[in-house]
Short mmCIF file of C-alpha atoms in Angstrom, two decimals:
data_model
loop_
_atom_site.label_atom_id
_atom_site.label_comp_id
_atom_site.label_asym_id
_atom_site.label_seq_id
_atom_site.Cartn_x
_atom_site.Cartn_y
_atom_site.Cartn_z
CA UNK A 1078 23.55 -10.03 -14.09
CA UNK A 1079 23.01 -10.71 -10.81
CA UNK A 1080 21.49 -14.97 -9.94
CA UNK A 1081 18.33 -14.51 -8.60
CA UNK A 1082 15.56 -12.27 -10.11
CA UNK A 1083 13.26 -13.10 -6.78
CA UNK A 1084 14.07 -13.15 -3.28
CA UNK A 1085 11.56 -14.57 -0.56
CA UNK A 1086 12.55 -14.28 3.31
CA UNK A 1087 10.74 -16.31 6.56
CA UNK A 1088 10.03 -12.83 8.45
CA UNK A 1089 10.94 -14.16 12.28
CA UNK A 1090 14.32 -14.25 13.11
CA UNK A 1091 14.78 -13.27 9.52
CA UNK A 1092 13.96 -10.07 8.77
CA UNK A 1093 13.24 -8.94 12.20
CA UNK A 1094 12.76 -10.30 15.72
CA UNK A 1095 8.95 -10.44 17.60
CA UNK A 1096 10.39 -12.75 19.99
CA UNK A 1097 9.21 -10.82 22.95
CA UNK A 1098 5.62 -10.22 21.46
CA UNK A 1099 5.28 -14.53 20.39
CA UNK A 1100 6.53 -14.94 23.92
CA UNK A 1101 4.10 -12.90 25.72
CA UNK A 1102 1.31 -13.93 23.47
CA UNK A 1103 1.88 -17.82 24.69
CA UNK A 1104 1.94 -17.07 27.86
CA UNK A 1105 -1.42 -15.39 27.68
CA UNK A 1106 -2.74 -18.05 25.59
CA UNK A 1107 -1.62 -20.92 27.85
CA UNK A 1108 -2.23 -19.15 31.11
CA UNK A 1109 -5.79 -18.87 29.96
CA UNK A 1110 -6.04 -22.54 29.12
CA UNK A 1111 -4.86 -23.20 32.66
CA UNK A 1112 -1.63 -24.71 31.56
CA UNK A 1113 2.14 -24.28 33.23
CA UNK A 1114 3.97 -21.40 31.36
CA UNK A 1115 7.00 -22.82 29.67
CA UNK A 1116 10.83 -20.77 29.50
CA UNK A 1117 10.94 -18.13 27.28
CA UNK A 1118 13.58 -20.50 25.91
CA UNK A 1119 11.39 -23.30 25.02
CA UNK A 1120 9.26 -20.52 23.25
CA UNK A 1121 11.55 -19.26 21.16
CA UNK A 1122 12.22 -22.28 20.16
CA UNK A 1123 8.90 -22.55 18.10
CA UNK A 1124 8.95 -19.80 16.57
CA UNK A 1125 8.65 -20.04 12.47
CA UNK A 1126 6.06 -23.39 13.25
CA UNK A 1127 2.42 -23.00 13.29
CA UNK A 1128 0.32 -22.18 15.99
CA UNK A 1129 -1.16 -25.67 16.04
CA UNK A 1130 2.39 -27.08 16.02
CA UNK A 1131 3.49 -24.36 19.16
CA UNK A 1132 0.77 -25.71 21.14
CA UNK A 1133 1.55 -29.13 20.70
CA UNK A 1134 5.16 -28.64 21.03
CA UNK A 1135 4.44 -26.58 24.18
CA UNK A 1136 1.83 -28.38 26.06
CA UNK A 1137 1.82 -32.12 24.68
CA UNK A 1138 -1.86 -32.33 23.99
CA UNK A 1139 -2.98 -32.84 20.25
CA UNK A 1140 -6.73 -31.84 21.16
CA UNK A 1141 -7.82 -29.84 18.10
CA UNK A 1142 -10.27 -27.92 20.35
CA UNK A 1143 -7.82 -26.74 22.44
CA UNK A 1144 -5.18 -25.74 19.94
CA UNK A 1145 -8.01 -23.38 17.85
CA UNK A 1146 -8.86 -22.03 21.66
CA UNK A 1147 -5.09 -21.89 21.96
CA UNK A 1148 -5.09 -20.24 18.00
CA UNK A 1149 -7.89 -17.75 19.18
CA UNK A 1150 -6.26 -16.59 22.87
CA UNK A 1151 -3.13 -16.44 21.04
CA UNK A 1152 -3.93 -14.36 18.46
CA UNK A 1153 -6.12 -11.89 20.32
CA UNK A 1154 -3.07 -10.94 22.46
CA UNK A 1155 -0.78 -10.45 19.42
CA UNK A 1156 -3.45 -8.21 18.32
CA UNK A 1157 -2.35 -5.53 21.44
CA UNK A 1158 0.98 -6.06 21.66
CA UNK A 1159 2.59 -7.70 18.53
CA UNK A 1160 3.20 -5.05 16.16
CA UNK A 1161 5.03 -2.65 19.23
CA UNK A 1162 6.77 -5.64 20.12
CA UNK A 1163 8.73 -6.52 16.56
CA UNK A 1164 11.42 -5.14 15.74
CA UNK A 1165 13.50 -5.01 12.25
CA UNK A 1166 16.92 -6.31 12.57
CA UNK A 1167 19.89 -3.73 11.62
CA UNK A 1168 20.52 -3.59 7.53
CA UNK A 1169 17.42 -5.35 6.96
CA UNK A 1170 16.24 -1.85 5.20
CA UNK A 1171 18.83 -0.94 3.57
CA UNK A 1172 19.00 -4.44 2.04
CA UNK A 1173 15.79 -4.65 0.78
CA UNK A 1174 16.53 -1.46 -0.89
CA UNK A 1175 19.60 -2.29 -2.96
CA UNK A 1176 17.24 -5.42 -3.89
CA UNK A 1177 14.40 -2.62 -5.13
CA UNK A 1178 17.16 -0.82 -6.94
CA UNK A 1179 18.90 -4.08 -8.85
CA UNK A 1180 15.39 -4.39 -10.46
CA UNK A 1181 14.84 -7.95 -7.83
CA UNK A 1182 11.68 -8.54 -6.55
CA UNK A 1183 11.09 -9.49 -2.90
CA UNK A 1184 8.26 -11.64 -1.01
CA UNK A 1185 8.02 -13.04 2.54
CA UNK A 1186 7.05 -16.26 3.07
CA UNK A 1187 5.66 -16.71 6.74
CA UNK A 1188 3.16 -18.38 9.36
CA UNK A 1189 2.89 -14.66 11.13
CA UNK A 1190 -0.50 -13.51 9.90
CA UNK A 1191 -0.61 -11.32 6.22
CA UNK A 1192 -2.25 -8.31 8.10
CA UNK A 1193 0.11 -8.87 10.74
CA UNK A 1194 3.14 -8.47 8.28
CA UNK A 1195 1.34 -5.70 6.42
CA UNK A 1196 1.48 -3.85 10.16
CA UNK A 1197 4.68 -4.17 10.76
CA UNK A 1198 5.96 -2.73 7.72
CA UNK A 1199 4.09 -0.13 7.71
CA UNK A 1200 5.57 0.97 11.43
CA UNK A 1201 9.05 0.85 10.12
CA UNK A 1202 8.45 2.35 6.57
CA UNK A 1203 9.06 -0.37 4.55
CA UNK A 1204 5.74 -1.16 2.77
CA UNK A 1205 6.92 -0.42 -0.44
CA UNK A 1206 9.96 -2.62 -0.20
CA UNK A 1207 8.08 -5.89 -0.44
CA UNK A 1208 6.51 -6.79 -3.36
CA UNK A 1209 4.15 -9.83 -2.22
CA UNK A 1210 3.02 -11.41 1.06
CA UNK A 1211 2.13 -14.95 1.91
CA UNK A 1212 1.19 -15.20 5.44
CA UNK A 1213 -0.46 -17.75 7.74
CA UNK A 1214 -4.20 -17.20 6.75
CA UNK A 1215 -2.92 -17.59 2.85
CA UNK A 1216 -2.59 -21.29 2.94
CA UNK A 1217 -4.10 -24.12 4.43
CA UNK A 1218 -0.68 -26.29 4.55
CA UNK A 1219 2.14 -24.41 6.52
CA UNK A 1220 5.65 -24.72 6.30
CA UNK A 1221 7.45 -27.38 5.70
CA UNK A 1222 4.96 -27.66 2.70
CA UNK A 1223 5.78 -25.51 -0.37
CA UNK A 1224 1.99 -24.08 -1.20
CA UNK A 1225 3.10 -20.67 0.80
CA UNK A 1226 6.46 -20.36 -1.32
CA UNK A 1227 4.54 -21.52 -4.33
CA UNK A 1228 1.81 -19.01 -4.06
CA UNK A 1229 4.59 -16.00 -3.99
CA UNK A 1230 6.37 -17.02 -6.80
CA UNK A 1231 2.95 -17.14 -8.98
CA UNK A 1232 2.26 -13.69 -7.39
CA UNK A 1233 5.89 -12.72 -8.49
CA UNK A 1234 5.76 -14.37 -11.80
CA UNK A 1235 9.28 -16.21 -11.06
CA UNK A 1236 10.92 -19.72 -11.96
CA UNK A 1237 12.46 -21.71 -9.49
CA UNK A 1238 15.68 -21.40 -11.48
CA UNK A 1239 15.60 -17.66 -10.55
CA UNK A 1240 14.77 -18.07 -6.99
CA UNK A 1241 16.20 -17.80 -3.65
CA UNK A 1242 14.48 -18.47 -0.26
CA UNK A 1243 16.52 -17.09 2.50
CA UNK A 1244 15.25 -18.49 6.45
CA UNK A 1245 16.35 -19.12 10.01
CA UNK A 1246 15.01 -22.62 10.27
CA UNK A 1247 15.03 -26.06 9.08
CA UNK A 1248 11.50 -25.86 8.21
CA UNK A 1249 12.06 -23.24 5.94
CA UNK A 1250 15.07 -25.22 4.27
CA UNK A 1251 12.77 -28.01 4.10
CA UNK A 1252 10.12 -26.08 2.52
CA UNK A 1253 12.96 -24.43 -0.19
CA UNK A 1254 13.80 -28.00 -0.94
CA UNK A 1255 10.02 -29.09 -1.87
CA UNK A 1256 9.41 -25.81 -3.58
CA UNK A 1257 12.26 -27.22 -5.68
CA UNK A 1258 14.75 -23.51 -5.29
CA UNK A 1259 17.89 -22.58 -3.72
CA UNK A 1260 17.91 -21.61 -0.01
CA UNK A 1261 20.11 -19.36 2.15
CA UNK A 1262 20.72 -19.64 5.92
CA UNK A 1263 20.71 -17.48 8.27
CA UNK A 1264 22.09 -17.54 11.87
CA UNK A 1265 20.00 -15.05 13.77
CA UNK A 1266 17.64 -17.41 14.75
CA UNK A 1267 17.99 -20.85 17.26
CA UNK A 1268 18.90 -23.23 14.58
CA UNK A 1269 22.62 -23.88 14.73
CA UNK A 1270 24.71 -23.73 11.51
CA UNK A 1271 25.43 -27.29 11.71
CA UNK A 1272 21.44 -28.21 11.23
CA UNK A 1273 21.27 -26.81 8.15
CA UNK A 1274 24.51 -28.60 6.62
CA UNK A 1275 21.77 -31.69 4.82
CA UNK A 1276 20.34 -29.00 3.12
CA UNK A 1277 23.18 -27.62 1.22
CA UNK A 1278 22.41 -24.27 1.54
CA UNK A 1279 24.02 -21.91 -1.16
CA UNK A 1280 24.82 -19.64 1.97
CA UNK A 1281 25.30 -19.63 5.22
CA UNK A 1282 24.70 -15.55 7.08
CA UNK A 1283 25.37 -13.94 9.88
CA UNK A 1284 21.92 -11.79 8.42
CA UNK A 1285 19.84 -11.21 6.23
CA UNK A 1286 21.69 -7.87 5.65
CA UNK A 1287 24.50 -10.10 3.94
CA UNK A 1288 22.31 -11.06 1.06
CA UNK A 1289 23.27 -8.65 -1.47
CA UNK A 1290 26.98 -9.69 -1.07
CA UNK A 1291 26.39 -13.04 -1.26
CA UNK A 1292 24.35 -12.92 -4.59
CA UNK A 1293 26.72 -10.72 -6.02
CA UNK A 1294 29.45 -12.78 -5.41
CA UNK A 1295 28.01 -16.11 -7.21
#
């Protein structure tokens, strides 16, 4: 039998890549606000945190007015261009279905927005492939707190002994680790492997694709 009877993925970086919709959605945001558009780089390096935590990250200003107008601008932009701008990565698919077919449920785990999820899977076809959702508007405490990973395993009736949380970030490792269950890495984000080495990850991936191989090799 295989280790885990419940799988929950981050979605960015994860499962797919919206890279070029999160960076075209700050820019609008910021622009708006009148502030200096940062690198693409220094973008993607945000992505998985909040929207409150991108803005302070990005701009240096912890005015709680201007991160909701910063929230709002963002989010209206997504709106247009998000969905069209996401992309899965390659095997994610076909993954998710050997999970379906070994009987292991599946959740994602995310601070994207639950519609916004529920929009993207139903571009590429793969609705029926995840079993429950926990997005941004979900919680009131985002990652690195456990509420979001909590809330999918009571949706997915699972035990942290039967559990596996699979990311790109440190947040996410950190938010496996207060959930109290295991946690996989994976490399397709901008964390580097070495990051995640105080976490003692029960994998390290090249992808997410990898998953069934690792499982059924424990």
């Amino acid at each position: 039998m295989l280790p885990y009877r419940t799988m929950l993925f981050d979605f960015d970086y994860t499962l797919g890549d919206s890279s070029r919709g999160i960076v075209m959605s700050v820019n609008a945001a910021l622009t708006a606000l009148n502030y200096p558009v940062p690198e693409p780089k220094d973008i993607r390096q945000t992505i998985g945190l909040s929207l409150n935590e991108t803005f302070v990250r990005l701009t240096g200003c912890f005015d709680q007015g201007q991160a909701a107008r910063f929230t709002q601008l963002f989010r209206a932009k997504a709106d247009a261009v998000m969905v069209g701008q996401t992309d899965m990565y390659p095997g994610v698919r076909e993954m998710l279905e050997k999970l379906q077919s070994h009987q292991i449920r599946t959740g994602i785990v995310t601070t994207k927005y639950h519609y916004r999820i529920d929009q993207i899977l139903a571009r590429v076809g793969a609705a029926e492939l995840i079993n429950a959702i926990v997005g941004a508007e979900d919680v009131n405490r985002p990652k690195p707190d456990p509420q979001g990973i909590l809330l999918a395993m009571q949706r997915l009736e699972s035990t942290p002994e039967t559990t596996l949380y699979v990311g790109d970030s440190v947040v996410d490792a950190q938010a496996a680790r207060q959930a109290g269950i295991a946690f996989a890495a994976v490399l397709t984000g901008t964390t580097p492997a070495e990051a995640f080495q105080p976490y003692h990850p029960r994998a390290l991936l090249r992808g997410s694709s990898e998953i069934l191989t690792m499982i059924e090799s424990l």
